[in-house]
XYZ file of C-alpha atoms in Angstrom:
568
model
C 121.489 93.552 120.487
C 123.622 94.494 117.317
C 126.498 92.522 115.862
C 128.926 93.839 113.478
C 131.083 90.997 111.560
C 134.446 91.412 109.703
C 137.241 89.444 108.250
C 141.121 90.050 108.503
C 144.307 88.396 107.803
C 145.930 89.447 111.366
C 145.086 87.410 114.620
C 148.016 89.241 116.509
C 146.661 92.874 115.244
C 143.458 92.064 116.182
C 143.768 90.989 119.839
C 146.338 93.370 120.308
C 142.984 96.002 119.854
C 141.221 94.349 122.079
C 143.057 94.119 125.046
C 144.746 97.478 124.590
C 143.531 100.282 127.217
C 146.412 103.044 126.262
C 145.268 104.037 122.896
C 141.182 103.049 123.379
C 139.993 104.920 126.729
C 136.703 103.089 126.347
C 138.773 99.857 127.179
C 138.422 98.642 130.799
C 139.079 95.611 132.535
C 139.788 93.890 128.999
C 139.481 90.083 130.228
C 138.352 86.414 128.441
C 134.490 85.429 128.869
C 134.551 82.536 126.937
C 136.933 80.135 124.559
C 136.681 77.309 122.219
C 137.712 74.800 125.268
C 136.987 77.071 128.417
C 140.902 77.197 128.966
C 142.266 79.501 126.533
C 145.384 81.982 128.475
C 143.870 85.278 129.158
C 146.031 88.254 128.976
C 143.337 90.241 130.894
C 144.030 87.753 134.008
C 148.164 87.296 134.219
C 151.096 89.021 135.355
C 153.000 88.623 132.239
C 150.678 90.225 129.636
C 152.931 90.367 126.919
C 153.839 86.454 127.383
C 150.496 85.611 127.193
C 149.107 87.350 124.484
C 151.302 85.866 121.940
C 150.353 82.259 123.598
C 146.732 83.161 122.483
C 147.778 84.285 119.495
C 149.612 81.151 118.847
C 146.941 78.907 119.769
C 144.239 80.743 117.883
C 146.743 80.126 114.840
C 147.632 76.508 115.018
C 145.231 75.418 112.494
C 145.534 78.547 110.601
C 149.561 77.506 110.485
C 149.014 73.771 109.917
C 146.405 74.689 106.700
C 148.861 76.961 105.054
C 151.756 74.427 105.020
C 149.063 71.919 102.684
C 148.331 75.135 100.934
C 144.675 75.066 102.136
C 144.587 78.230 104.617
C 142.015 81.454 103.540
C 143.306 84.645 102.852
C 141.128 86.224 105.331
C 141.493 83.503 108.213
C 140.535 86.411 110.949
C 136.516 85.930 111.718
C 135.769 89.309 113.856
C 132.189 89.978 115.946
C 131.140 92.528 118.261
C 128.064 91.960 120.150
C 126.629 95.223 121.602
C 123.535 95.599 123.779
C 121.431 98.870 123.616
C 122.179 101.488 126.142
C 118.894 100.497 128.041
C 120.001 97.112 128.652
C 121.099 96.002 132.106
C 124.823 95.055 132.232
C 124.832 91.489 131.375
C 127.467 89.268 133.630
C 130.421 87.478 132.308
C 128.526 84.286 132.560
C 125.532 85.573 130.301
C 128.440 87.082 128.386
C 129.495 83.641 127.392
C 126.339 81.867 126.763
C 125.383 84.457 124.757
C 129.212 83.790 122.355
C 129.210 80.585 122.527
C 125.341 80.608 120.791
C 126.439 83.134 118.412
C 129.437 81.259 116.723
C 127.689 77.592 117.154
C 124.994 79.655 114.703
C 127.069 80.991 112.593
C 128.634 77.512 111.669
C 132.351 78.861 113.205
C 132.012 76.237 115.949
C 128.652 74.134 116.156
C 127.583 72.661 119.413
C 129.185 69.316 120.421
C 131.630 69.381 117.250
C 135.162 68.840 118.367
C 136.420 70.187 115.033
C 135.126 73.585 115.524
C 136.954 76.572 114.813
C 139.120 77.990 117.782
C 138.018 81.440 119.553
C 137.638 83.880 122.382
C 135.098 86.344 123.796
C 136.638 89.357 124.831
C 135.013 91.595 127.155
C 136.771 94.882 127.633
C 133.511 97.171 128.237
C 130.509 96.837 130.121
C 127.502 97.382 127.176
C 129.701 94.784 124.412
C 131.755 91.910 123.439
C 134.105 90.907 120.977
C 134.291 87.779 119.586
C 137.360 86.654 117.426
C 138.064 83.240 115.752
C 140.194 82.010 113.271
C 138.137 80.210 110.493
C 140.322 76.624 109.981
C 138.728 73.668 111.590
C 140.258 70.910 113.621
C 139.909 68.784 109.871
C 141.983 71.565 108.558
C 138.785 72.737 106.364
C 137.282 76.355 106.245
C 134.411 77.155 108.203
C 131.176 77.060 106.132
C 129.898 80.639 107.671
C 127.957 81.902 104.550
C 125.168 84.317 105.713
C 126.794 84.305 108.896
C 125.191 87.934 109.777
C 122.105 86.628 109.201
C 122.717 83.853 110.942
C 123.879 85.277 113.807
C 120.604 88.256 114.134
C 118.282 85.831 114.368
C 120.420 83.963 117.184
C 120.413 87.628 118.607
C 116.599 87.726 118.071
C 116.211 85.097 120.185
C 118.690 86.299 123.201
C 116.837 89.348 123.474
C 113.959 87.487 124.516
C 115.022 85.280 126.333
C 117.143 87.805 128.213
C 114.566 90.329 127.988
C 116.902 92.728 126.136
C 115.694 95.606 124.560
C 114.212 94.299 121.132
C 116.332 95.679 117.918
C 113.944 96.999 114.911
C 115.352 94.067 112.272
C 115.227 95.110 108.335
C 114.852 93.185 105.553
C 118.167 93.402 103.661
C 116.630 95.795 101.429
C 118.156 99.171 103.484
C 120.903 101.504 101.914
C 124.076 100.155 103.023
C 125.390 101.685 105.969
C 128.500 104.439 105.942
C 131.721 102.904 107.543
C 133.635 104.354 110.329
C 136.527 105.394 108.201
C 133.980 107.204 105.785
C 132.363 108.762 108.649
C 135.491 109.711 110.737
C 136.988 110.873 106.715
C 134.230 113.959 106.656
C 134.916 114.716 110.218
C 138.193 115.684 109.566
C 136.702 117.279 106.500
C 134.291 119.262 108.713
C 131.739 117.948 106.885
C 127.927 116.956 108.299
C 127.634 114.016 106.262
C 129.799 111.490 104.719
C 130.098 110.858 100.591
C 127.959 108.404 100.442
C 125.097 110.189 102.102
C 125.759 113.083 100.310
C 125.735 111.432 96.891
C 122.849 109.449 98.004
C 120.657 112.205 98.251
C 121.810 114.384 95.252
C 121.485 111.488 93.226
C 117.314 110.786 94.432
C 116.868 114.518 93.889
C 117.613 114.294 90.255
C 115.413 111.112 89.902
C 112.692 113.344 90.965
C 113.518 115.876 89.113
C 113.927 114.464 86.123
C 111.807 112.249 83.267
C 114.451 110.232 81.224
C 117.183 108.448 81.918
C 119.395 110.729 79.715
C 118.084 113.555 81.553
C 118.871 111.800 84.772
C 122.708 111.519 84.023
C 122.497 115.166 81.779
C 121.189 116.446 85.608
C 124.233 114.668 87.664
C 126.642 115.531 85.152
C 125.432 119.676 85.734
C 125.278 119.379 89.292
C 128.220 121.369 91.319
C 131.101 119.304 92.881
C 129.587 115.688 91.493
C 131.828 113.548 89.019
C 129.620 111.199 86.852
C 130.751 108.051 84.617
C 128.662 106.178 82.399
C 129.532 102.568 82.217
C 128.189 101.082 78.778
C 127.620 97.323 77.398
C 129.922 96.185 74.242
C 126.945 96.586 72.375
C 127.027 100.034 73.078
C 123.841 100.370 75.441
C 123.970 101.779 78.438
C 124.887 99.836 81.780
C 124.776 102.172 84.737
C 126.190 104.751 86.073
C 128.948 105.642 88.688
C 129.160 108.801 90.610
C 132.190 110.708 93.054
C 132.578 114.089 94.679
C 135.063 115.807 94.197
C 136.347 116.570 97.488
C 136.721 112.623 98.216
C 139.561 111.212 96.970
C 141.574 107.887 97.994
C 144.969 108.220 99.132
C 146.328 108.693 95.014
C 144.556 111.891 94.823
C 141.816 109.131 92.503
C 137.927 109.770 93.205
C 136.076 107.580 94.978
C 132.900 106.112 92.890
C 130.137 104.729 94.362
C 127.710 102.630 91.667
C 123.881 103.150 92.226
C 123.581 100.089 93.895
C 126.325 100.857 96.167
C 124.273 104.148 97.455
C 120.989 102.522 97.628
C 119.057 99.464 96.338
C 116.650 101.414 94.061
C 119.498 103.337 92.828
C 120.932 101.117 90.230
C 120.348 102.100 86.959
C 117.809 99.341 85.925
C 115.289 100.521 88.630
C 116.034 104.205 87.773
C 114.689 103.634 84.569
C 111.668 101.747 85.462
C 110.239 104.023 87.593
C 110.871 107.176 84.986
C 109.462 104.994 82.578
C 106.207 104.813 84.561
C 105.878 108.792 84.893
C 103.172 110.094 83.535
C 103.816 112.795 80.683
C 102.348 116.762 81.547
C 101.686 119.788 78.904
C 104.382 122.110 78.954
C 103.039 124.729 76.678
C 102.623 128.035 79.341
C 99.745 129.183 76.444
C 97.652 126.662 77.811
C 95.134 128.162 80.362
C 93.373 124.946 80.871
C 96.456 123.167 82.148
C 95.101 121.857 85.588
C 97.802 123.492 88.491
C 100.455 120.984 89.361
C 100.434 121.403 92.620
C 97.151 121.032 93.028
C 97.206 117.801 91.126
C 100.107 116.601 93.378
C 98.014 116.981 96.152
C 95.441 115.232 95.105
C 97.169 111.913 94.051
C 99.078 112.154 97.423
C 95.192 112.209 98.976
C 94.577 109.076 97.210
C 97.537 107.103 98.215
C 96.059 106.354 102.454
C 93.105 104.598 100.093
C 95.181 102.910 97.844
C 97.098 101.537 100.777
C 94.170 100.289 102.691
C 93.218 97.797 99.576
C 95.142 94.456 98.622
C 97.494 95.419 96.113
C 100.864 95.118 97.693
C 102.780 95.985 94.482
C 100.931 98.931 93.777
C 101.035 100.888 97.426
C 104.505 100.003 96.981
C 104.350 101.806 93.836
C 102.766 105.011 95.772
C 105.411 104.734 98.575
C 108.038 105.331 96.086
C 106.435 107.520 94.080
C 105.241 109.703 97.595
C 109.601 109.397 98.587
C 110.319 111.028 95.196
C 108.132 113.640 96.093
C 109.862 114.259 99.275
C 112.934 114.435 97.378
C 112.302 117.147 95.638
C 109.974 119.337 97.919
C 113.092 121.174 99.468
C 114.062 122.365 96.005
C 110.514 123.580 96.108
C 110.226 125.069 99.775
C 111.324 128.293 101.532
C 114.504 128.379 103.028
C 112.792 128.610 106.544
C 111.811 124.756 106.323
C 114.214 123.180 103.741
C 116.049 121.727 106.217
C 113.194 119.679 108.190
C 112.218 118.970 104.322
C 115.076 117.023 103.638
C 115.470 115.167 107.097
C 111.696 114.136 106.156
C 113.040 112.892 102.787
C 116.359 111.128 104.170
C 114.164 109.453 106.847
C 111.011 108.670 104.714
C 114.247 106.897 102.013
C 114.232 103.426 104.123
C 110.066 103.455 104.178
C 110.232 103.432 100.203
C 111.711 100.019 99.857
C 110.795 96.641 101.638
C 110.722 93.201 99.826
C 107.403 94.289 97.702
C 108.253 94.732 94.179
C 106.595 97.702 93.166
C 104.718 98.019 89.961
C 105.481 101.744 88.947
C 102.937 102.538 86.950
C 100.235 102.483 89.593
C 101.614 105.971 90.565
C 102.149 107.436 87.961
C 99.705 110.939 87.944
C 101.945 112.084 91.009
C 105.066 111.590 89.477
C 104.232 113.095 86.978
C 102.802 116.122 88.784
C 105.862 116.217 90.875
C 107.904 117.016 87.731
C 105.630 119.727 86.517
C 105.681 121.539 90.066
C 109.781 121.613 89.386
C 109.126 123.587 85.841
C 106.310 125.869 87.396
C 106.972 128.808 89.092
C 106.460 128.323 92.919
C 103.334 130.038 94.243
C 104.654 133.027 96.161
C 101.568 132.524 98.991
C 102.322 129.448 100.790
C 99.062 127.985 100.203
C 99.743 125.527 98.137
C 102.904 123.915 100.039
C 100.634 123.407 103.062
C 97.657 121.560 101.352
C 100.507 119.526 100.045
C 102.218 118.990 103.535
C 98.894 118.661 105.080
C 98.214 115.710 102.636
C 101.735 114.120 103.221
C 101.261 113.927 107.337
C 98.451 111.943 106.153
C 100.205 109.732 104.098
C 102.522 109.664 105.902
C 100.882 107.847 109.017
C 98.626 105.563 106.355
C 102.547 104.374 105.510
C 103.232 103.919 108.979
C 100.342 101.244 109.632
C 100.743 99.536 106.354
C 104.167 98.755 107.437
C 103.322 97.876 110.717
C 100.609 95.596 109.249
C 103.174 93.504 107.359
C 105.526 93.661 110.217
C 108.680 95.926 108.170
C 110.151 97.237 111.852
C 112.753 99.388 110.258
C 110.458 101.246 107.566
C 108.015 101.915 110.279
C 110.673 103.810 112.635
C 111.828 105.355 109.428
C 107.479 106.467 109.104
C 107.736 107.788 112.044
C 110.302 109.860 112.476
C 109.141 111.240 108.756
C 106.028 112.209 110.312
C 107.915 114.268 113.182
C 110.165 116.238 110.554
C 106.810 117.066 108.200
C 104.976 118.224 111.150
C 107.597 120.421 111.853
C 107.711 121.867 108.508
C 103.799 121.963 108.418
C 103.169 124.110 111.687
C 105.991 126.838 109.905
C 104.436 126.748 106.184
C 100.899 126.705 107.261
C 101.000 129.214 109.382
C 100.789 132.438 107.541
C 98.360 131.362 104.552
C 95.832 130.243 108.031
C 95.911 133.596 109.429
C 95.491 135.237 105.696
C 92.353 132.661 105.614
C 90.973 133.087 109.429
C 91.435 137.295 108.546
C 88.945 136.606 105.750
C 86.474 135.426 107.916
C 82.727 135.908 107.443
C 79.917 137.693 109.428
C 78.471 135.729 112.472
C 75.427 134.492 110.449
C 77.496 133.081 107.608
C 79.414 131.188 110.148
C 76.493 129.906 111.267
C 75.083 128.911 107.885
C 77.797 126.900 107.337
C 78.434 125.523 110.426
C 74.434 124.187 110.005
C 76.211 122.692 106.604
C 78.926 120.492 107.955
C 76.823 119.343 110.702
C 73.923 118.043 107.816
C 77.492 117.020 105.008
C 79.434 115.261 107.670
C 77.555 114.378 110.467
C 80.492 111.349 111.215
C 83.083 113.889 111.356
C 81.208 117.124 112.824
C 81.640 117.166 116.279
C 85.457 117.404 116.169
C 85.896 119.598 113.108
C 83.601 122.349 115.232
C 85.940 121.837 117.979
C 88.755 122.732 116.079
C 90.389 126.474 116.902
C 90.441 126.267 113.377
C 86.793 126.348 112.319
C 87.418 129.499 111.563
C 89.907 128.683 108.521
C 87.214 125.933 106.934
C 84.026 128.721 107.523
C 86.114 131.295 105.336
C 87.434 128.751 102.911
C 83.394 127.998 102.707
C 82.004 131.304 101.933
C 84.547 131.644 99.639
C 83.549 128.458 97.772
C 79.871 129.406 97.422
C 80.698 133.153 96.339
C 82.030 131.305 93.384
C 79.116 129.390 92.716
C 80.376 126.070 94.737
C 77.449 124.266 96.858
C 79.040 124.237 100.618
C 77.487 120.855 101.517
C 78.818 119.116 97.958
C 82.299 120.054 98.666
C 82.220 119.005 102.335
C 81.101 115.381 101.305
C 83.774 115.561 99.027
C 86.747 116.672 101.138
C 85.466 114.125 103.887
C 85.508 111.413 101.386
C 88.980 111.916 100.606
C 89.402 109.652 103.064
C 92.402 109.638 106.243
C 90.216 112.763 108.083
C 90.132 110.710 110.816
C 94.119 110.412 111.143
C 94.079 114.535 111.025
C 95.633 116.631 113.556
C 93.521 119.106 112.628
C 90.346 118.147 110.805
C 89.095 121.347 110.302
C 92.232 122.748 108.480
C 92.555 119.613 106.072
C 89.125 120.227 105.160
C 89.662 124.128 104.274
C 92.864 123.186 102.337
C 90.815 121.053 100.312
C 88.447 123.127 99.968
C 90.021 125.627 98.843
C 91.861 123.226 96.277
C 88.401 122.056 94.850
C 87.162 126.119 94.927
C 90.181 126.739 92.465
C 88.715 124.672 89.646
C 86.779 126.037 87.092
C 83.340 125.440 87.406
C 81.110 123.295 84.739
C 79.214 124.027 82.162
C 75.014 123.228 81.769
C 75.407 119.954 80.422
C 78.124 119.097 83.023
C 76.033 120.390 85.586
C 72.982 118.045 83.868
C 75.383 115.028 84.616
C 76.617 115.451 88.072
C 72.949 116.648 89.188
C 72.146 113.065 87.737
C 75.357 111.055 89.131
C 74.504 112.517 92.518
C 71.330 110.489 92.831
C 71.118 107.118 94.627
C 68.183 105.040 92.725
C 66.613 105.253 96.442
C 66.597 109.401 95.515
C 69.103 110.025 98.537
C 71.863 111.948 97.672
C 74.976 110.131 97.014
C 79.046 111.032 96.317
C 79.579 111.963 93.078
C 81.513 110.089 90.526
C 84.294 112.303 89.629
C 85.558 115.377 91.418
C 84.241 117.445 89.099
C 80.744 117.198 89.806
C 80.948 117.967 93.277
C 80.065 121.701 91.979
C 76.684 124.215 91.686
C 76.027 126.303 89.338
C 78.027 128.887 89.708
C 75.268 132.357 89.773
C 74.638 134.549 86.645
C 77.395 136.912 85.896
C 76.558 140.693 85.198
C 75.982 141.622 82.270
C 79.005 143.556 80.656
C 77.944 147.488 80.032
């Protein structure tokens, strides 16, 4: 069950809405539930409608009246709340209707149970799914209600109805969600024949360039060059910067003025402080294009997204919230990245994945700060024209993504965990279209029969755990090309398996075998060691029992590659 609260300054206006049935078709029946006293008039229930509604009105206003003679009367004396229940929900009867209002406002602190000197008020039922509750705020000691926190207040009440009721259960938040678009904005880019209010819009443009970006003056330099988007900086007397407020330009107020929207008005994390805590914690990459040795960064994107389902198993709260937001950012800028084809699942998987970035864990940035950086880099390198590397990087974010799902669910964050998994839904989508081509390039490329069969021998002796359903997979075929591959370049088949299954979350995989090729293939795209490397890793690789063991660093997962040809 939801409740909405408002304040107003107009009793009359107010129940003139909620008894009206001309102008609101969803009105029917409008009728009393419930009152402060049980014997409040009811327009709903008389012959003379118009008579009685301005005796309710009156009534609800004595005190209201009384208070602003002494001077002592609020502005805003209207208390509004509508109680909905979800579309699954029986219809509740007037009774339950009334128990349920009259626990609502006695929570809130509007009218407390067995207090005589409780604010006056009346449930209106006009609908079968919802109620509205209105009340004027002046109690019987002419005093304001104390209602602070009242929506609070009143969803735990609601909590509590829905089971006792047995009401279908609301996923609560934690205060820390984006605040929500209003009617008016969203009825305002209707008539504009727009998809998306302002807010949204500005919401998103605004985490794309904090993705995109490494400073905070690159940040605002970004905003300021982006198409249709109005930007003000808002500065201290000292001359440092305070934050930052941002418009479009095709949403004015009724003056023809923009209307701006601080950070912290589009989203928690927005506000300038955080901005520049978490670009603080990014993690500087070469930008010389002379450098051959500059590691790909895409591949190192996908690697620090493979680490983040094992950083969120351990203990550190602050630092898998770190990789949460860090993994969001690089949602946000994938569909800058992406083919056309799939941009648009991209960015429903980065608007959704938003609320599962934030809960009441204070991150501590600089835990992530390898895949920020590498998310930056991808946005200065050209993107690779095969495909390839977008699906080992979607591949690894399905994985993440459902490692994010559970750690939410462990620590009971209801809202971040529907906003998981509808994340996962959109990047599966996306997946399934980027993968497929770069699969059937890989599956065309398949070896002879007795290959095949040589490395199907290996992943039964590298990853005996995990054999039985990567050989099941329709995609062996993908990993045993991706294999030969590996060891035509001098890569030991059974080293690389250990270390693709140790990259932990292969047993969250849709498709084992394919997560294992993609990595594989990521691993068989670094250069290969020289002697004395190759002395180390042979050495790292051995338990003190002489068993083989994982090796240390990535890097010495590798053979020796074999002896080139000698140049003629």
């Amino acid at each position: 069950m939801i409740a909405k609260i408002s304040s107003g300054k107009d009793t009359a206006g107010l129940i003139r809405y909620l008894f009206d049935t001309k102008k609101a078709k969803d009105h029917t029946d409008p009728h009393l539930v419930a009152s402060w006293d049980g014997f409040a008039p009811d327009p709903g229930r008389t012959v003379d409608f118009t008579a009685t509604k301005k005796l309710l009105v009156a009534d609800l206003d004595l005190r209201v009246k009384q208070a602003r003679r002494l001077g002592r009367a609020p502005e805003r004396h209207v208390w509004h709340c509508s109680l909905r229940a979800a579309t699954t929900d029986r219809h509740l009867s007037d009774d339950e209707w009334a128990d349920i209002a009259r626990r609502v406002v006695a929570a809130t602190g509007l009218a407390p149970q067995d207090d005589p000197d409780g604010c006056r008020w009346v449930a209106v039922r006009h609908a079968p799914d919802h109620i509205h509750i209105a009340a004027t705020k002046v109690r019987g000691d002419l005093s304001t209600a104390r209602h602070w926190n009242d929506y609070l207040t009143a969803d735990r009440e609601l909590a509590a109805i829905e089971k006792e009721y047995g009401l279908y259960k609301v996923v609560r938040g934690d205060r820390t969600a984006a605040k929500r678009t209003s009617r008016a904005e969203q009825e305002k880019a209707r008539r504009q024949g727009r998809g998306k209010p302002a807010r949204e819009r500005l919401r998103a443009i605004v985490r794309t360039a904090v993705a995109a970006t490494t400073s905070t003056e690159g940040f605002i330099r970004l905003l300021s060059d982006t198409d249709g988007v109005l930007v003000e900086v808002v500065y201290f007397p000292s001359g440092d910067v305070r934050g930052y407020k941002v418009a479009s330009e095709d949403n004015t107020a009724a003056g023809k003025e923009p209307v701006w929207y601080s950070g912290s008005e589009l989203a928690p994390d927005l506000s300038y402080p955080k901005i520049r805590a978490r670009l603080e914690a990014t993690d500087p990459h070469p930008t010389n294009p002379s450098d051959r040795r500059r590691p790909n960064p895409w591949h190192q994107a996908t690697t620090a997204t493979e680490r983040i389902p094992q950083h969120l198993s351990g203990s550190d709260d602050r630092a898998s919230q770190a990789h949460l937001a860090a993994f969001g950012e690089a949602l946000d800028a994938l569909p800058l990245l992406a083919p056309a084809p799939i941009r648009a699942q991209l960015r429903e998987a980065a608007a959704a994945f938003e609320r599962a970035t934030r809960s009441r864990i204070q991150a501590e940035h600089h835990h992530a700060r390898a895949l920020r950086g590498a998310t930056r880099a991808m946005l200065r390198e050209p993107v690779p024209s095969d495909g390839t590397a977008l699906a080992m990087l979607l591949d690894a974010a399905i994985l993440v993504t459902i490692a994010a799902t559970r750690w939410h669910q462990l620590r009971h964050h209801d809202q971040q965990v529907a906003a998981a998994q509808q994340t996962l839904l959109h990047l599966q989508a996306a997946y399934d279209q980027a993968a497929a081509a770069p699969l059937a390039v890989l599956i065309q490329r398949r070896p002879p029969q007795p290959t095949v069969d040589r490395h199907v021998h290996h992943i039964r002796r590298a990853i005996p755990e995990h054999s039985e359903p990567v050989l099941a997979d329709p995609a062996i075929a993908a990993l045993t090309a991706a294999l030969a591959e590996a060891e035509a370049l001098g890569y030991d088949p059974e080293r690389l398996l250990r270390q693709a299954a140790d990259q932990r979350a292969l047993d969250d995989a849709r498709s084992p075998a394919r997560t294992l090729a993609w990595r594989i293939q990521r691993f068989g795209a670094r250069p290969t060691p020289n002697a004395r490397a190759r002395a180390a890793q042979a050495h790292s690789a051995v338990r003190p029992d002489g068993t083989p063991g994982a090796p240390a660093h990535e890097a010495t997962t590798v053979s020796p590659p074999p002896p080139r040809a000698r140049r003629h």
